[in-house]
Amino acid sequence: IVNYGTGLVSTNGNYAILTVMMADEPMSAVSMDSIKSLKDVASGYAADNSDIKNTWVTGTAVTVQDISETVDSEFTWIEIGVVVLIFILLFFVLGSYFTPIRSLFTILLSISWTIGLTHLVFTELLGIPVTWIVPIVLLVVCLGLGMDYDILLTTRIREGKSKGLSNDEAITSALEKSGAVITLCGLIMGGTFLTLLSSASPMLQEFGFALGFAILIDSLIVVTYLVPALMHLMGDWSWKGPKFLQKRRAAKE
């Protein structure tokens, strides 16, 4: 923290303003911790001095810190809500118990890899703390985009099964028809996000790296290799589901 000046005192002596400047960006983890320390110091000083009635800590960094605390307290429920909603939608679309779980597992796996690598590159190697909002945006965006790639391949496999192909034949056919499209879409989207690395802002660099890497690893590795391998191991269990959904799907096909 860099402190400039001793502050200002009102003419009647009832109010005093002390200006404090942050050496780091307002959204950085260091600034968030510094704000908490300032609040503790201000409230502690007021508690020790009966003449002081109220204390306020304000400013851009404080606003960001308040938002981060609100988001952190609600983010767990947001995560659970998103995962449950996606599972329900996939359950009715695919008519399967296990494929929605497999889809969510593989996407969350790529997100966890990305968060770990982002912290390794920026925090450990570059000495730049990862901004608190990056994991939140990464989860929401990648659950949407990653699910698109996954559903594209999974529905192709289901189409092959409905045409009488075996499970492995349907997987091979789906990869031949959709693998190149998924790879190309991932390269375009991932490359677009990676252009943010050219920004001078560390926060934009973190967003670009995290989103770009997550989409590339999901489209080039997870969906292309890991998903087919898991569906091969699952076999016909990939399509086990309630009878009413199975009948409705068979009628449409």
XYZ file of C-alpha atoms in Angstrom:
253
model
C 0.000 0.000 0.000
C 1.243 3.499 -0.845
C -0.101 6.301 1.341
C -0.171 9.803 -0.102
C -0.505 12.691 2.374
C -2.033 12.842 5.808
C -5.570 13.447 4.593
C -8.058 16.276 5.078
C -10.035 17.406 8.139
C -13.374 19.253 7.887
C -13.564 22.847 9.178
C -15.748 21.814 12.108
C -13.446 18.921 12.950
C -16.196 16.322 12.694
C -14.841 14.449 9.671
C -11.428 13.350 8.468
C -10.499 11.838 5.108
C -7.379 9.746 4.617
C -6.475 8.845 1.022
C -4.744 5.510 0.426
C -3.494 4.373 -2.983
C -3.027 0.729 -3.964
C 0.207 -0.316 -5.604
C -1.579 -3.238 -7.282
C -4.627 -3.397 -9.552
C -7.994 -2.971 -7.778
C -9.101 -6.525 -8.673
C -5.882 -8.249 -7.601
C -5.772 -10.611 -4.625
C -3.217 -8.350 -2.915
C -5.585 -5.387 -3.103
C -8.431 -7.512 -1.754
C -6.322 -8.513 1.267
C -5.181 -4.909 1.771
C -8.790 -3.690 1.853
C -9.636 -6.229 4.534
C -6.654 -5.022 6.589
C -7.712 -1.382 6.183
C -11.235 -2.183 7.338
C -9.881 -4.017 10.376
C -7.545 -1.133 11.254
C -10.284 1.479 10.860
C -12.849 -0.440 12.913
C -10.244 -1.286 15.565
C -9.153 2.340 15.871
C -12.781 3.447 16.220
C -13.367 0.840 18.928
C -10.386 2.128 20.921
C -11.414 5.777 20.621
C -14.858 6.652 21.948
C -14.796 10.046 20.200
C -14.999 8.341 16.800
C -18.598 7.498 15.933
C -18.281 5.851 12.498
C -15.622 4.844 9.976
C -16.007 4.180 6.254
C -13.617 2.643 3.751
C -14.645 3.577 0.200
C -13.287 3.651 -3.329
C -13.028 1.513 -6.453
C -10.941 -1.203 -4.839
C -13.356 -1.393 -1.901
C -16.322 -1.736 -4.257
C -14.564 -4.550 -6.090
C -13.754 -6.244 -2.786
C -17.387 -6.044 -1.671
C -18.499 -7.544 -4.992
C -15.924 -10.335 -4.704
C -17.166 -11.260 -1.222
C -20.775 -11.343 -2.439
C -19.852 -13.451 -5.459
C -17.736 -15.830 -3.372
C -20.608 -16.394 -0.963
C -23.022 -17.166 -3.829
C -20.683 -18.895 -6.281
C -21.037 -22.338 -4.709
C -24.792 -22.271 -5.258
C -24.282 -20.951 -8.786
C -21.950 -23.872 -9.525
C -24.413 -26.394 -8.146
C -27.302 -24.777 -10.020
C -25.476 -24.792 -13.357
C -24.370 -28.411 -12.995
C -27.846 -29.607 -11.981
C -29.521 -27.684 -14.815
C -27.134 -29.094 -17.425
C -27.613 -32.624 -16.078
C -31.409 -32.317 -16.283
C -31.290 -30.981 -19.848
C -28.898 -33.703 -21.003
C -30.927 -36.357 -19.206
C -34.037 -35.530 -21.208
C -32.194 -34.864 -24.484
C -30.076 -38.037 -24.429
C -32.388 -40.258 -22.378
C -29.465 -41.623 -20.387
C -28.461 -41.796 -16.735
C -24.693 -42.001 -17.164
C -23.820 -39.976 -20.283
C -24.775 -36.616 -18.688
C -22.581 -37.489 -15.697
C -19.722 -38.430 -18.019
C -20.155 -35.164 -19.968
C -20.023 -33.038 -16.833
C -17.042 -34.990 -15.484
C -14.922 -34.522 -18.612
C -15.704 -30.805 -18.902
C -15.009 -30.121 -15.231
C -11.785 -32.081 -15.626
C -10.538 -29.770 -18.372
C -11.562 -26.737 -16.295
C -9.644 -27.993 -13.246
C -6.540 -28.594 -15.401
C -6.815 -25.071 -16.760
C -7.197 -23.438 -13.348
C -4.150 -25.325 -12.075
C -2.014 -24.365 -15.087
C -3.159 -20.732 -14.921
C -2.036 -20.494 -11.293
C 1.239 -22.218 -12.160
C 2.047 -19.869 -15.055
C 0.884 -16.552 -13.613
C 1.297 -16.955 -9.847
C 4.360 -19.197 -9.640
C 6.296 -18.314 -12.809
C 5.310 -14.696 -13.531
C 4.532 -13.594 -9.982
C 1.105 -12.226 -10.964
C -1.743 -13.308 -8.656
C -4.725 -14.751 -10.511
C -7.715 -12.399 -10.373
C -10.592 -13.801 -8.310
C -13.140 -13.521 -11.122
C -11.159 -15.613 -13.638
C -12.204 -19.072 -12.280
C -15.846 -17.960 -12.151
C -15.966 -16.815 -15.776
C -13.923 -19.843 -16.832
C -16.427 -22.260 -15.300
C -19.505 -20.639 -16.826
C -18.043 -20.126 -20.316
C -16.397 -23.534 -20.571
C -19.450 -25.401 -19.323
C -21.371 -23.843 -22.201
C -18.799 -24.136 -24.981
C -17.409 -27.481 -23.846
C -20.891 -28.949 -23.639
C -21.544 -27.889 -27.246
C -18.550 -29.886 -28.476
C -19.451 -32.842 -26.288
C -23.094 -32.920 -27.398
C -22.096 -32.683 -31.049
C -20.011 -35.843 -30.750
C -22.382 -37.670 -28.391
C -25.445 -37.154 -30.578
C -23.483 -38.430 -33.566
C -22.644 -41.574 -31.623
C -26.296 -42.001 -30.676
C -27.331 -41.632 -34.324
C -24.924 -44.405 -35.247
C -26.374 -46.635 -32.534
C -29.912 -45.988 -33.791
C -28.829 -47.106 -37.277
C -27.745 -50.486 -35.947
C -24.023 -49.892 -35.514
C -22.221 -51.369 -32.541
C -21.017 -49.027 -29.813
C -17.428 -48.925 -31.100
C -18.527 -48.584 -34.728
C -20.790 -45.677 -33.780
C -17.907 -43.960 -31.938
C -15.577 -44.383 -34.913
C -18.208 -43.091 -37.340
C -18.940 -40.067 -35.147
C -15.258 -39.172 -34.920
C -14.869 -39.429 -38.688
C -17.866 -37.165 -39.307
C -17.525 -34.624 -36.492
C -13.931 -34.816 -35.236
C -12.539 -32.350 -37.760
C -15.374 -29.875 -37.184
C -14.887 -29.955 -33.414
C -11.134 -29.496 -33.786
C -11.545 -26.562 -36.189
C -14.132 -24.841 -33.961
C -11.880 -25.284 -30.943
C -8.864 -23.845 -32.775
C -10.839 -20.809 -33.902
C -12.412 -20.090 -30.517
C -9.308 -20.901 -28.495
C -7.084 -18.846 -30.793
C -9.467 -15.908 -30.503
C -9.244 -15.909 -26.716
C -5.462 -16.337 -26.787
C -5.118 -13.015 -28.636
C -5.890 -11.375 -25.276
C -2.366 -12.366 -24.232
C -1.133 -9.394 -26.285
C -2.905 -7.014 -23.871
C -0.919 -4.982 -21.374
C -3.467 -5.760 -18.646
C -2.587 -8.813 -16.501
C -6.276 -9.503 -15.941
C -7.011 -9.691 -19.688
C -3.933 -11.870 -20.133
C -5.249 -14.268 -17.488
C -8.679 -14.371 -19.135
C -7.154 -14.986 -22.546
C -4.839 -17.736 -21.338
C -7.427 -19.519 -19.186
C -10.280 -19.449 -21.704
C -8.066 -20.189 -24.699
C -6.250 -23.094 -23.067
C -9.469 -24.581 -21.644
C -11.195 -24.585 -25.035
C -8.150 -25.976 -26.823
C -7.610 -28.794 -24.333
C -11.317 -29.618 -24.378
C -11.695 -29.704 -28.168
C -8.290 -31.195 -29.057
C -7.811 -33.712 -26.239
C -10.860 -34.250 -24.032
C -13.626 -34.484 -26.650
C -11.415 -36.015 -29.331
C -9.683 -38.688 -27.231
C -10.956 -38.915 -23.648
C -14.703 -38.878 -24.396
C -14.545 -41.666 -27.042
C -12.322 -43.745 -24.740
C -14.737 -43.410 -21.816
C -17.746 -44.196 -24.002
C -15.922 -47.262 -25.312
C -15.341 -48.425 -21.735
C -18.935 -47.677 -20.757
C -20.297 -49.607 -23.729
C -24.083 -49.901 -23.790
C -24.249 -48.390 -20.304
C -23.866 -45.025 -22.050
C -27.486 -45.306 -23.188
C -29.167 -46.813 -20.135
C -32.134 -44.646 -19.156
C -35.797 -44.579 -18.136
C -38.120 -46.549 -20.390
C -40.428 -43.647 -21.226
C -37.499 -41.634 -22.629
C -36.146 -44.654 -24.490
C -39.542 -45.264 -26.116
C -39.970 -41.637 -27.085
C -36.496 -41.492 -28.566
C -37.041 -44.737 -30.499
C -40.328 -43.382 -31.876
C -38.624 -40.231 -33.157
C -35.792 -42.177 -34.726
